[in-house]
CSV table of C-alpha atoms in Angstrom, one decimal:
chain,number,residue,atom,x,y,z
A,10,UNK,CA,-3.0,-12.9,-33.7
A,11,UNK,CA,-3.0,-15.7,-37.0
A,12,UNK,CA,-5.9,-14.4,-37.8
A,13,UNK,CA,-5.9,-10.2,-37.9
A,14,UNK,CA,-5.3,-10.7,-41.8
A,15,UNK,CA,-9.0,-11.6,-41.4
A,16,UNK,CA,-9.9,-8.9,-38.8
A,17,UNK,CA,-7.8,-6.0,-41.1
A,18,UNK,CA,-9.7,-7.1,-44.2
A,19,UNK,CA,-13.0,-5.0,-42.6
A,20,UNK,CA,-10.4,-2.7,-42.7
A,21,UNK,CA,-10.5,-2.1,-46.9
A,22,UNK,CA,-6.9,-3.1,-45.9
A,23,UNK,CA,-6.3,-7.0,-47.6
A,24,UNK,CA,-2.0,-5.7,-48.1
A,25,UNK,CA,-0.3,-7.9,-46.4
A,26,UNK,CA,1.2,-8.6,-42.5
A,27,UNK,CA,4.6,-7.7,-42.5
A,28,UNK,CA,5.1,-7.2,-39.2
A,29,UNK,CA,3.2,-7.8,-36.3
A,30,UNK,CA,4.6,-7.6,-32.3
A,31,UNK,CA,3.4,-7.2,-28.9
A,32,UNK,CA,3.4,-3.6,-26.7
A,33,UNK,CA,1.9,-2.1,-23.4
A,34,UNK,CA,-1.7,-1.9,-23.1
A,35,UNK,CA,-3.2,-2.2,-20.2
A,36,UNK,CA,-4.8,-4.3,-17.5
A,37,UNK,CA,-6.8,-5.9,-19.5
A,38,UNK,CA,-6.5,-6.0,-23.1
A,39,UNK,CA,-3.4,-7.6,-25.3
A,40,UNK,CA,-2.0,-5.5,-27.2
A,41,UNK,CA,0.0,-5.5,-31.0
A,42,UNK,CA,2.1,-3.2,-33.5
A,43,UNK,CA,0.8,-4.3,-36.5
A,44,UNK,CA,2.3,-3.0,-39.9
A,45,UNK,CA,0.9,-4.4,-43.2
A,46,UNK,CA,2.2,-3.2,-46.7
A,47,UNK,CA,-0.8,-0.5,-46.4
A,48,UNK,CA,0.1,1.0,-43.2
A,49,UNK,CA,0.4,1.2,-39.1
A,50,UNK,CA,-2.8,-0.4,-36.5
A,51,UNK,CA,-2.8,-0.6,-32.9
A,52,UNK,CA,-5.2,-3.1,-32.5
A,53,UNK,CA,-6.2,-4.7,-28.7
A,54,UNK,CA,-7.4,-8.3,-28.2
A,55,UNK,CA,-9.6,-9.3,-24.7
A,56,UNK,CA,-10.1,-13.0,-24.2
A,57,UNK,CA,-13.6,-13.9,-22.2
A,58,UNK,CA,-15.2,-10.0,-22.9
A,59,UNK,CA,-18.5,-9.8,-25.2
A,60,UNK,CA,-17.9,-7.8,-28.7
A,61,UNK,CA,-19.7,-4.7,-26.3
A,62,UNK,CA,-17.2,-4.3,-24.7
A,63,UNK,CA,-14.9,-3.3,-27.3
A,64,UNK,CA,-17.7,-1.5,-28.8
A,65,UNK,CA,-18.6,0.9,-25.7
A,66,UNK,CA,-14.8,2.3,-26.2
A,67,UNK,CA,-14.9,2.5,-29.6
A,68,UNK,CA,-18.5,5.1,-29.6
A,69,UNK,CA,-16.7,6.4,-26.8
A,70,UNK,CA,-13.4,7.4,-28.9
A,71,UNK,CA,-15.8,8.7,-31.4
A,72,UNK,CA,-18.2,10.9,-29.3
A,73,UNK,CA,-14.6,12.3,-28.6
A,74,UNK,CA,-13.2,13.6,-32.0
A,75,UNK,CA,-16.8,14.5,-32.9
A,76,UNK,CA,-16.4,17.7,-30.6
A,77,UNK,CA,-13.5,18.4,-32.8
A,78,UNK,CA,-11.7,19.8,-29.5
A,79,UNK,CA,-9.3,17.2,-28.8
A,80,UNK,CA,-7.5,14.3,-30.6
A,81,UNK,CA,-8.5,10.6,-30.2
A,82,UNK,CA,-7.2,7.7,-32.7
A,83,UNK,CA,-8.9,6.6,-35.3
A,84,UNK,CA,-11.3,3.8,-34.7
A,85,UNK,CA,-11.2,1.3,-37.6
A,86,UNK,CA,-13.1,-1.3,-36.9
A,87,UNK,CA,-13.6,-3.8,-33.2
A,88,UNK,CA,-16.2,-6.4,-33.1
A,89,UNK,CA,-16.2,-9.3,-31.2
A,90,UNK,CA,-17.4,-13.2,-31.1
A,91,UNK,CA,-18.7,-15.6,-27.9
A,92,UNK,CA,-15.4,-16.1,-26.9
A,93,UNK,CA,-12.8,-12.5,-27.0
A,94,UNK,CA,-13.5,-8.7,-28.0
A,95,UNK,CA,-11.7,-7.3,-30.3
A,96,UNK,CA,-10.9,-3.6,-31.9
A,97,UNK,CA,-8.8,-1.7,-34.8
A,98,UNK,CA,-6.6,1.2,-34.2
A,99,UNK,CA,-5.0,4.0,-35.5
A,100,UNK,CA,-2.0,3.6,-34.7
A,101,UNK,CA,0.3,6.8,-32.9
A,102,UNK,CA,3.8,6.9,-32.1
A,103,UNK,CA,4.4,8.2,-29.3
A,104,UNK,CA,6.3,11.2,-28.6
A,105,UNK,CA,7.3,13.1,-24.9
A,106,UNK,CA,5.0,15.0,-23.1
A,107,UNK,CA,5.8,17.9,-22.9
A,108,UNK,CA,5.3,21.5,-21.6
A,109,UNK,CA,3.7,22.4,-24.5
A,110,UNK,CA,1.6,19.1,-24.9
A,111,UNK,CA,0.3,19.1,-21.2
A,112,UNK,CA,-0.5,22.4,-22.3
A,113,UNK,CA,-2.4,21.7,-25.3
A,114,UNK,CA,-3.7,18.1,-22.8
A,115,UNK,CA,-5.3,21.2,-21.0
A,116,UNK,CA,-6.8,23.7,-23.7
A,117,UNK,CA,-8.0,21.8,-25.6
A,118,UNK,CA,-10.4,19.1,-22.7
A,119,UNK,CA,-11.1,22.3,-21.1
A,120,UNK,CA,-12.7,22.6,-24.6
A,121,UNK,CA,-14.7,19.7,-25.1
A,122,UNK,CA,-16.0,19.7,-21.0
A,123,UNK,CA,-17.6,23.2,-23.3
A,124,UNK,CA,-19.1,21.3,-25.2
A,125,UNK,CA,-22.7,20.9,-22.8
A,126,UNK,CA,-25.2,17.9,-23.3
A,127,UNK,CA,-28.9,18.7,-21.7
A,128,UNK,CA,-29.3,15.6,-19.8
A,129,UNK,CA,-26.8,13.9,-17.6
A,130,UNK,CA,-25.7,10.3,-17.4
A,131,UNK,CA,-25.5,7.8,-20.5
A,132,UNK,CA,-27.3,5.9,-23.1
A,133,UNK,CA,-26.0,3.3,-23.0
A,134,UNK,CA,-23.9,0.5,-20.4
A,135,UNK,CA,-20.5,1.2,-20.3
A,136,UNK,CA,-17.5,-0.2,-18.8
A,137,UNK,CA,-14.5,1.1,-16.5
A,138,UNK,CA,-11.8,-1.3,-16.3
A,139,UNK,CA,-13.7,-3.9,-16.8
A,140,UNK,CA,-16.7,-3.8,-14.7
A,141,UNK,CA,-19.7,-3.0,-16.0
A,142,UNK,CA,-21.8,0.4,-15.7
A,143,UNK,CA,-25.2,0.4,-16.1
A,144,UNK,CA,-26.6,4.2,-17.6
A,145,UNK,CA,-29.3,5.9,-18.1
A,146,UNK,CA,-29.9,9.4,-18.9
A,147,UNK,CA,-30.7,11.6,-16.2
A,148,UNK,CA,-32.4,15.1,-15.7
A,149,UNK,CA,-29.9,16.1,-12.7
A,150,UNK,CA,-25.8,16.1,-11.9
A,151,UNK,CA,-26.8,14.1,-8.6
A,152,UNK,CA,-29.5,11.4,-9.0
A,153,UNK,CA,-27.3,10.2,-11.8
A,154,UNK,CA,-24.3,10.6,-10.2
A,155,UNK,CA,-25.8,9.1,-6.6
A,156,UNK,CA,-27.4,6.0,-8.1
A,157,UNK,CA,-25.6,5.4,-11.5
A,158,UNK,CA,-22.0,5.9,-10.0
A,159,UNK,CA,-21.4,6.1,-5.8
A,160,UNK,CA,-24.1,2.6,-5.5
A,161,UNK,CA,-23.3,0.3,-7.7
A,162,UNK,CA,-19.9,0.1,-6.2
A,163,UNK,CA,-20.8,0.2,-2.8
A,164,UNK,CA,-23.5,-2.9,-4.0
A,165,UNK,CA,-20.1,-4.2,-5.7
A,166,UNK,CA,-17.6,-3.8,-3.0
A,167,UNK,CA,-20.5,-5.5,0.0
A,168,UNK,CA,-20.8,-8.0,-2.5
A,169,UNK,CA,-17.0,-8.5,-3.2
A,170,UNK,CA,-17.3,-8.2,0.6
A,171,UNK,CA,-15.3,-5.1,1.0
A,172,UNK,CA,-17.3,-3.2,3.7
A,173,UNK,CA,-17.6,-3.7,6.4
A,174,UNK,CA,-19.9,-2.8,9.1
A,175,UNK,CA,-18.0,1.3,9.4
A,176,UNK,CA,-17.7,0.9,6.0
A,177,UNK,CA,-20.7,0.0,4.5
A,178,UNK,CA,-22.4,2.5,7.3
A,179,UNK,CA,-20.3,5.9,6.3
A,180,UNK,CA,-21.1,4.7,2.3
A,181,UNK,CA,-24.3,5.0,2.9
A,182,UNK,CA,-25.1,7.8,6.0
A,183,UNK,CA,-22.9,10.1,2.8
A,184,UNK,CA,-25.7,8.8,-0.3
A,185,UNK,CA,-28.0,10.3,2.0
A,186,UNK,CA,-27.0,14.1,2.2
A,187,UNK,CA,-25.1,14.0,-1.0
A,188,UNK,CA,-26.8,16.2,-1.6
A,189,UNK,CA,-25.2,19.1,0.6
A,190,UNK,CA,-22.2,18.7,-1.9
A,191,UNK,CA,-22.9,17.3,-5.3
A,192,UNK,CA,-24.7,20.8,-7.7
A,193,UNK,CA,-28.2,19.8,-9.0
A,194,UNK,CA,-27.1,21.2,-12.6
A,195,UNK,CA,-23.5,21.5,-12.7
A,196,UNK,CA,-23.5,22.0,-16.0
A,197,UNK,CA,-23.7,18.5,-18.6
A,198,UNK,CA,-20.1,18.0,-20.0
A,199,UNK,CA,-18.9,15.0,-22.3
A,200,UNK,CA,-16.8,13.7,-20.5
A,201,UNK,CA,-13.5,10.8,-21.4
A,202,UNK,CA,-14.6,9.7,-17.5
A,203,UNK,CA,-11.5,7.8,-16.8
A,204,UNK,CA,-9.0,10.6,-17.0
A,205,UNK,CA,-5.2,8.5,-15.5
A,206,UNK,CA,-2.4,9.6,-16.3
A,207,UNK,CA,-1.9,6.3,-18.9
A,208,UNK,CA,-4.6,7.9,-21.1
A,209,UNK,CA,-3.6,10.2,-22.8
A,210,UNK,CA,-0.7,9.9,-24.4
A,211,UNK,CA,1.8,12.4,-26.7
A,212,UNK,CA,1.3,12.2,-30.6
A,213,UNK,CA,3.3,13.3,-33.2
A,214,UNK,CA,5.1,17.5,-32.9
A,215,UNK,CA,3.3,17.4,-29.2
A,216,UNK,CA,0.0,16.2,-30.0
A,217,UNK,CA,-1.4,15.3,-27.1
A,218,UNK,CA,-4.8,12.5,-27.5
A,219,UNK,CA,-6.7,10.4,-25.2
A,220,UNK,CA,-7.2,7.3,-25.7
A,221,UNK,CA,-9.5,4.0,-23.5
A,222,UNK,CA,-12.3,7.0,-22.5
A,223,UNK,CA,-15.0,5.2,-20.2
A,224,UNK,CA,-17.6,8.5,-21.1
A,225,UNK,CA,-20.4,9.7,-20.1
A,226,UNK,CA,-21.9,13.5,-20.1
A,227,UNK,CA,-21.8,14.9,-16.9
A,228,UNK,CA,-19.4,17.2,-13.9
A,229,UNK,CA,-16.5,17.9,-16.0
A,230,UNK,CA,-15.4,18.5,-12.1
A,231,UNK,CA,-15.1,14.9,-12.2
A,232,UNK,CA,-12.7,14.0,-14.8
A,233,UNK,CA,-10.0,16.6,-12.9
A,234,UNK,CA,-10.6,15.2,-10.5
A,235,UNK,CA,-9.7,12.2,-11.6
A,236,UNK,CA,-6.1,13.7,-12.6
A,237,UNK,CA,-5.3,14.7,-9.8
A,238,UNK,CA,-5.9,10.5,-7.4
A,239,UNK,CA,-2.5,9.1,-8.5
A,240,UNK,CA,-1.0,12.0,-10.6
A,241,UNK,CA,0.6,12.4,-14.7
A,242,UNK,CA,-0.4,16.1,-15.3
A,243,UNK,CA,1.5,18.6,-14.5
A,244,UNK,CA,1.0,22.3,-13.7
A,245,UNK,CA,1.6,23.5,-17.3
A,246,UNK,CA,-2.2,21.6,-18.4
A,247,UNK,CA,-4.2,23.0,-14.7
A,248,UNK,CA,-2.3,26.0,-16.0
A,249,UNK,CA,-3.4,25.5,-18.8
A,250,UNK,CA,-7.9,24.2,-18.7
A,251,UNK,CA,-7.9,27.0,-16.1
A,252,UNK,CA,-7.4,29.7,-18.5
A,253,UNK,CA,-9.6,28.5,-21.0
A,254,UNK,CA,-12.0,27.8,-17.7
A,255,UNK,CA,-12.0,28.4,-14.7
A,256,UNK,CA,-12.4,25.9,-11.8
A,257,UNK,CA,-15.8,27.4,-9.0
A,258,UNK,CA,-14.8,27.7,-5.5
A,259,UNK,CA,-16.7,24.2,-5.2
A,260,UNK,CA,-14.1,22.5,-6.9
A,261,UNK,CA,-12.1,21.6,-3.6
A,262,UNK,CA,-15.3,20.6,-1.2
A,263,UNK,CA,-16.3,17.8,-4.5
A,264,UNK,CA,-12.5,16.7,-5.6
A,265,UNK,CA,-12.9,14.3,-2.9
A,266,UNK,CA,-16.3,12.8,-3.6
A,267,UNK,CA,-15.5,12.2,-7.3
A,268,UNK,CA,-12.3,10.5,-7.2
A,269,UNK,CA,-14.2,8.1,-4.5
A,270,UNK,CA,-16.4,6.4,-7.1
A,271,UNK,CA,-13.0,5.4,-8.7
A,272,UNK,CA,-11.3,5.1,-5.6
A,273,UNK,CA,-14.0,1.8,-5.0
A,274,UNK,CA,-13.7,1.4,-8.5
A,275,UNK,CA,-10.1,0.3,-7.5
A,276,UNK,CA,-10.9,-1.7,-4.5
A,277,UNK,CA,-13.0,-3.6,-6.6
A,278,UNK,CA,-10.7,-4.2,-8.5
A,279,UNK,CA,-7.7,-4.7,-6.7
A,280,UNK,CA,-9.0,-5.4,-3.7
A,281,UNK,CA,-7.8,-3.6,-0.3
A,282,UNK,CA,-4.6,-1.9,-0.8
A,283,UNK,CA,-7.5,1.1,-1.2
A,284,UNK,CA,-9.0,0.9,1.2
A,285,UNK,CA,-8.1,3.7,3.6
A,286,UNK,CA,-8.5,5.8,0.6
A,287,UNK,CA,-12.1,5.2,0.9
A,288,UNK,CA,-12.7,5.2,4.0
A,289,UNK,CA,-10.2,8.8,5.2
A,290,UNK,CA,-13.1,10.8,2.2
A,291,UNK,CA,-15.8,8.6,4.2
A,292,UNK,CA,-15.5,9.8,7.6
A,293,UNK,CA,-14.5,13.7,6.2
A,294,UNK,CA,-18.3,13.5,5.0
A,295,UNK,CA,-19.4,11.6,7.4
A,296,UNK,CA,-17.8,12.7,10.9
A,297,UNK,CA,-20.3,15.4,11.8
A,298,UNK,CA,-22.5,12.6,11.3
A,299,UNK,CA,-21.5,9.9,13.6
């Protein structure tokens, strides 16, 4: 990133770069630690992405920050051109997750979810991984989840050849009967939207931070369901969340249906290794309908 100094000038930092090194930044981005004479930064670059790739992440971080409920890295700059996109964030020194940081995460996430909106969805496209997600605002969570979340991933699976006949049949049966389980109006919370275990971190003084959001307004249980899909969260997290906002009785009924969206995403991104989990959920919810 020889041009990084020019990018940092957009933040107002014109001091020399005295250190930069590659760091882990996930599956799809290059990431760098950068230190100038003035301060430290975390920078990400995605070759081949448009400028809106990081614009949506930057906006999501700002919306999370505006709730006042939970910490996120400060956004210093984002942009791009025809060849790549970049994002410059506050550098957060990574600590070790602890019972205290996980309890704080649970409580603060529940406080974030308590800030409700009047509708469901989002007012601009976002990304889940590198998959573009179209968005609109809906009065019904059921209709948004069916039309803007499950259906596009099912269609994408078909385009990618990952929808064999039985899977396709059961997927469309589920869509037809989704109102059996998914509520129309569960309360519209600001969601992180991509809350696997790698998208939170412990910073200084056991402070939890959320990173890499794919925000939307929806049922808060969708965030929680994803935390349970691949792990990365302790009992301290769940107990603290439930102490502030108890879970409704229907959570266990909808949890697999919210996980299904993320499993279709992983099926479309990484392949048939996730097919058996998709099929298990589809079969469970359509077994009485042939």
